[in-house]
JSON list of C-alpha atoms in Angstrom, two decimals:
[
{"chain": "A", "resi": 1080, "resn": "UNK", "atom": "CA", "xyz": [-2.99, -17.73, -10.92]},
{"chain": "A", "resi": 1081, "resn": "UNK", "atom": "CA", "xyz": [0.59, -16.72, -10.27]},
{"chain": "A", "resi": 1082, "resn": "UNK", "atom": "CA", "xyz": [2.21, -14.47, -12.86]},
{"chain": "A", "resi": 1083, "resn": "UNK", "atom": "CA", "xyz": [5.92, -13.97, -12.32]},
{"chain": "A", "resi": 1084, "resn": "UNK", "atom": "CA", "xyz": [6.06, -11.27, -15.03]},
{"chain": "A", "resi": 1085, "resn": "UNK", "atom": "CA", "xyz": [3.70, -9.05, -12.98]},
{"chain": "A", "resi": 1086, "resn": "UNK", "atom": "CA", "xyz": [5.90, -9.28, -9.87]},
{"chain": "A", "resi": 1087, "resn": "UNK", "atom": "CA", "xyz": [9.08, -8.72, -11.89]},
{"chain": "A", "resi": 1088, "resn": "UNK", "atom": "CA", "xyz": [7.51, -5.60, -13.45]},
{"chain": "A", "resi": 1089, "resn": "UNK", "atom": "CA", "xyz": [6.70, -4.27, -9.95]},
{"chain": "A", "resi": 1090, "resn": "UNK", "atom": "CA", "xyz": [10.28, -5.01, -8.87]},
{"chain": "A", "resi": 1091, "resn": "UNK", "atom": "CA", "xyz": [11.61, -3.11, -11.88]},
{"chain": "A", "resi": 1092, "resn": "UNK", "atom": "CA", "xyz": [9.32, -0.15, -11.22]},
{"chain": "A", "resi": 1093, "resn": "UNK", "atom": "CA", "xyz": [10.27, 0.02, -7.53]},
{"chain": "A", "resi": 1094, "resn": "UNK", "atom": "CA", "xyz": [13.98, -0.55, -8.17]},
{"chain": "A", "resi": 1095, "resn": "UNK", "atom": "CA", "xyz": [14.01, 2.39, -10.58]},
{"chain": "A", "resi": 1096, "resn": "UNK", "atom": "CA", "xyz": [11.96, 4.74, -8.41]},
{"chain": "A", "resi": 1097, "resn": "UNK", "atom": "CA", "xyz": [12.71, 6.78, -5.33]},
{"chain": "A", "resi": 1098, "resn": "UNK", "atom": "CA", "xyz": [10.54, 5.79, -2.37]},
{"chain": "A", "resi": 1099, "resn": "UNK", "atom": "CA", "xyz": [9.15, 8.88, -0.67]},
{"chain": "A", "resi": 1100, "resn": "UNK", "atom": "CA", "xyz": [7.79, 8.31, 2.86]},
{"chain": "A", "resi": 1101, "resn": "UNK", "atom": "CA", "xyz": [5.45, 11.25, 3.36]},
{"chain": "A", "resi": 1102, "resn": "UNK", "atom": "CA", "xyz": [3.50, 9.63, 6.20]},
{"chain": "A", "resi": 1103, "resn": "UNK", "atom": "CA", "xyz": [5.98, 7.98, 8.56]},
{"chain": "A", "resi": 1104, "resn": "UNK", "atom": "CA", "xyz": [4.99, 5.46, 11.19]},
{"chain": "A", "resi": 1105, "resn": "UNK", "atom": "CA", "xyz": [3.30, 7.32, 14.07]},
{"chain": "A", "resi": 1106, "resn": "UNK", "atom": "CA", "xyz": [2.14, 10.28, 11.96]},
{"chain": "A", "resi": 1107, "resn": "UNK", "atom": "CA", "xyz": [-1.49, 11.38, 11.66]},
{"chain": "A", "resi": 1108, "resn": "UNK", "atom": "CA", "xyz": [-3.52, 11.35, 8.42]},
{"chain": "A", "resi": 1109, "resn": "UNK", "atom": "CA", "xyz": [-3.90, 14.91, 7.05]},
{"chain": "A", "resi": 1110, "resn": "UNK", "atom": "CA", "xyz": [-7.71, 14.63, 6.61]},
{"chain": "A", "resi": 1111, "resn": "UNK", "atom": "CA", "xyz": [-8.60, 12.13, 9.34]},
{"chain": "A", "resi": 1112, "resn": "UNK", "atom": "CA", "xyz": [-6.94, 13.13, 12.65]},
{"chain": "A", "resi": 1113, "resn": "UNK", "atom": "CA", "xyz": [-8.07, 9.92, 14.38]},
{"chain": "A", "resi": 1114, "resn": "UNK", "atom": "CA", "xyz": [-6.04, 7.83, 11.94]},
{"chain": "A", "resi": 1115, "resn": "UNK", "atom": "CA", "xyz": [-2.43, 7.15, 12.96]},
{"chain": "A", "resi": 1116, "resn": "UNK", "atom": "CA", "xyz": [-0.08, 5.34, 10.58]},
{"chain": "A", "resi": 1117, "resn": "UNK", "atom": "CA", "xyz": [1.26, 2.15, 12.17]},
{"chain": "A", "resi": 1118, "resn": "UNK", "atom": "CA", "xyz": [3.69, 1.51, 9.30]},
{"chain": "A", "resi": 1119, "resn": "UNK", "atom": "CA", "xyz": [5.63, 3.88, 7.01]},
{"chain": "A", "resi": 1120, "resn": "UNK", "atom": "CA", "xyz": [3.47, 4.95, 4.07]},
{"chain": "A", "resi": 1121, "resn": "UNK", "atom": "CA", "xyz": [4.42, 6.81, 0.95]},
{"chain": "A", "resi": 1122, "resn": "UNK", "atom": "CA", "xyz": [4.72, 6.56, -2.81]},
{"chain": "A", "resi": 1123, "resn": "UNK", "atom": "CA", "xyz": [7.06, 5.89, -5.69]},
{"chain": "A", "resi": 1124, "resn": "UNK", "atom": "CA", "xyz": [8.31, 9.23, -7.03]},
{"chain": "A", "resi": 1125, "resn": "UNK", "atom": "CA", "xyz": [7.59, 10.00, -10.70]},
{"chain": "A", "resi": 1126, "resn": "UNK", "atom": "CA", "xyz": [4.87, 7.33, -11.01]},
{"chain": "A", "resi": 1127, "resn": "UNK", "atom": "CA", "xyz": [1.12, 7.79, -11.27]},
{"chain": "A", "resi": 1128, "resn": "UNK", "atom": "CA", "xyz": [-1.89, 6.07, -9.80]},
{"chain": "A", "resi": 1129, "resn": "UNK", "atom": "CA", "xyz": [-5.67, 6.35, -10.13]},
{"chain": "A", "resi": 1130, "resn": "UNK", "atom": "CA", "xyz": [-5.85, 9.20, -7.62]},
{"chain": "A", "resi": 1131, "resn": "UNK", "atom": "CA", "xyz": [-3.38, 11.31, -9.62]},
{"chain": "A", "resi": 1132, "resn": "UNK", "atom": "CA", "xyz": [-0.54, 10.84, -7.13]},
{"chain": "A", "resi": 1133, "resn": "UNK", "atom": "CA", "xyz": [2.33, 8.39, -7.15]},
{"chain": "A", "resi": 1134, "resn": "UNK", "atom": "CA", "xyz": [1.87, 4.66, -6.69]},
{"chain": "A", "resi": 1135, "resn": "UNK", "atom": "CA", "xyz": [1.32, 4.09, -2.97]},
{"chain": "A", "resi": 1136, "resn": "UNK", "atom": "CA", "xyz": [3.67, 1.94, -0.92]},
{"chain": "A", "resi": 1137, "resn": "UNK", "atom": "CA", "xyz": [3.70, 0.55, 2.59]},
{"chain": "A", "resi": 1138, "resn": "UNK", "atom": "CA", "xyz": [7.29, 0.03, 3.76]},
{"chain": "A", "resi": 1139, "resn": "UNK", "atom": "CA", "xyz": [7.77, -2.36, 6.63]},
{"chain": "A", "resi": 1140, "resn": "UNK", "atom": "CA", "xyz": [10.63, -3.40, 8.88]},
{"chain": "A", "resi": 1141, "resn": "UNK", "atom": "CA", "xyz": [11.68, -6.54, 6.96]},
{"chain": "A", "resi": 1142, "resn": "UNK", "atom": "CA", "xyz": [13.89, -7.13, 3.92]},
{"chain": "A", "resi": 1143, "resn": "UNK", "atom": "CA", "xyz": [13.13, -4.43, 1.36]},
{"chain": "A", "resi": 1144, "resn": "UNK", "atom": "CA", "xyz": [11.52, -6.71, -1.23]},
{"chain": "A", "resi": 1145, "resn": "UNK", "atom": "CA", "xyz": [8.04, -6.60, -2.71]},
{"chain": "A", "resi": 1146, "resn": "UNK", "atom": "CA", "xyz": [6.06, -9.61, -1.59]},
{"chain": "A", "resi": 1147, "resn": "UNK", "atom": "CA", "xyz": [2.44, -8.44, -1.62]},
{"chain": "A", "resi": 1148, "resn": "UNK", "atom": "CA", "xyz": [0.02, -5.82, -2.86]},
{"chain": "A", "resi": 1149, "resn": "UNK", "atom": "CA", "xyz": [-3.28, -4.52, -1.53]},
{"chain": "A", "resi": 1150, "resn": "UNK", "atom": "CA", "xyz": [-6.06, -3.96, -4.07]},
{"chain": "A", "resi": 1151, "resn": "UNK", "atom": "CA", "xyz": [-8.39, -1.29, -2.69]},
{"chain": "A", "resi": 1152, "resn": "UNK", "atom": "CA", "xyz": [-11.92, -0.15, -3.49]},
{"chain": "A", "resi": 1153, "resn": "UNK", "atom": "CA", "xyz": [-12.87, 3.17, -1.88]},
{"chain": "A", "resi": 1154, "resn": "UNK", "atom": "CA", "xyz": [-16.63, 3.75, -2.02]},
{"chain": "A", "resi": 1155, "resn": "UNK", "atom": "CA", "xyz": [-16.40, 7.34, -0.75]},
{"chain": "A", "resi": 1156, "resn": "UNK", "atom": "CA", "xyz": [-13.87, 8.41, -3.37]},
{"chain": "A", "resi": 1157, "resn": "UNK", "atom": "CA", "xyz": [-15.44, 6.00, -5.88]},
{"chain": "A", "resi": 1158, "resn": "UNK", "atom": "CA", "xyz": [-12.06, 4.71, -7.01]},
{"chain": "A", "resi": 1159, "resn": "UNK", "atom": "CA", "xyz": [-9.73, 1.76, -6.77]},
{"chain": "A", "resi": 1160, "resn": "UNK", "atom": "CA", "xyz": [-5.97, 1.36, -6.71]},
{"chain": "A", "resi": 1161, "resn": "UNK", "atom": "CA", "xyz": [-3.15, -0.90, -5.66]},
{"chain": "A", "resi": 1162, "resn": "UNK", "atom": "CA", "xyz": [-0.71, -0.33, -2.84]},
{"chain": "A", "resi": 1163, "resn": "UNK", "atom": "CA", "xyz": [2.67, -2.08, -2.96]},
{"chain": "A", "resi": 1164, "resn": "UNK", "atom": "CA", "xyz": [3.97, -3.71, 0.22]},
{"chain": "A", "resi": 1165, "resn": "UNK", "atom": "CA", "xyz": [7.74, -3.56, 0.54]},
{"chain": "A", "resi": 1166, "resn": "UNK", "atom": "CA", "xyz": [9.54, -5.42, 3.31]},
{"chain": "A", "resi": 1167, "resn": "UNK", "atom": "CA", "xyz": [6.45, -6.03, 5.41]},
{"chain": "A", "resi": 1168, "resn": "UNK", "atom": "CA", "xyz": [6.46, -8.75, 8.05]},
{"chain": "A", "resi": 1169, "resn": "UNK", "atom": "CA", "xyz": [3.41, -10.98, 8.45]},
{"chain": "A", "resi": 1170, "resn": "UNK", "atom": "CA", "xyz": [2.26, -8.85, 11.40]},
{"chain": "A", "resi": 1171, "resn": "UNK", "atom": "CA", "xyz": [2.63, -5.67, 9.35]},
{"chain": "A", "resi": 1172, "resn": "UNK", "atom": "CA", "xyz": [0.70, -7.23, 6.45]},
{"chain": "A", "resi": 1173, "resn": "UNK", "atom": "CA", "xyz": [-2.16, -8.02, 8.81]},
{"chain": "A", "resi": 1174, "resn": "UNK", "atom": "CA", "xyz": [-2.15, -4.44, 10.15]},
{"chain": "A", "resi": 1175, "resn": "UNK", "atom": "CA", "xyz": [-2.26, -3.09, 6.58]},
{"chain": "A", "resi": 1176, "resn": "UNK", "atom": "CA", "xyz": [-5.08, -5.48, 5.66]},
{"chain": "A", "resi": 1177, "resn": "UNK", "atom": "CA", "xyz": [-7.08, -4.41, 8.72]},
{"chain": "A", "resi": 1178, "resn": "UNK", "atom": "CA", "xyz": [-6.43, -0.73, 7.96]},
{"chain": "A", "resi": 1179, "resn": "UNK", "atom": "CA", "xyz": [-8.00, -1.10, 4.53]},
{"chain": "A", "resi": 1180, "resn": "UNK", "atom": "CA", "xyz": [-11.00, -3.05, 5.80]},
{"chain": "A", "resi": 1181, "resn": "UNK", "atom": "CA", "xyz": [-11.97, -1.30, 9.05]},
{"chain": "A", "resi": 1182, "resn": "UNK", "atom": "CA", "xyz": [-14.73, 0.88, 7.59]},
{"chain": "A", "resi": 1183, "resn": "UNK", "atom": "CA", "xyz": [-17.74, 0.16, 5.43]},
{"chain": "A", "resi": 1184, "resn": "UNK", "atom": "CA", "xyz": [-16.44, 2.58, 2.79]},
{"chain": "A", "resi": 1185, "resn": "UNK", "atom": "CA", "xyz": [-13.11, 0.95, 1.99]},
{"chain": "A", "resi": 1186, "resn": "UNK", "atom": "CA", "xyz": [-12.38, -2.68, 1.24]},
{"chain": "A", "resi": 1187, "resn": "UNK", "atom": "CA", "xyz": [-9.20, -4.35, 0.16]},
{"chain": "A", "resi": 1188, "resn": "UNK", "atom": "CA", "xyz": [-7.70, -7.72, -0.59]},
{"chain": "A", "resi": 1189, "resn": "UNK", "atom": "CA", "xyz": [-4.14, -8.77, 0.13]},
{"chain": "A", "resi": 1190, "resn": "UNK", "atom": "CA", "xyz": [-2.43, -10.57, -2.74]},
{"chain": "A", "resi": 1191, "resn": "UNK", "atom": "CA", "xyz": [0.77, -12.34, -1.78]},
{"chain": "A", "resi": 1192, "resn": "UNK", "atom": "CA", "xyz": [3.64, -12.95, -4.15]}
]
């Protein structure tokens, strides 16, 4: 079911938040040195998520609009959260989807706007 109010609330949150890219494309994950970010990754400053940090964002190379989210379940951390996709092309969305589904410990679904 499509809920326009949900997407408008995400737009409002993102429009009123600073995007901090703390893991730029090409950087290595701080805990997993084999993992290289293929797309800019960061968070919305002054927001909070299940892991205690800011709401996570993937920022792609397209128009800077929210058009999808990833809903993640992490069996190792025993948590779940959403990640907002901002300006991601179809190819970037597929890379993000694969990133969150490449191990047995993390699974995610891509929800398009």
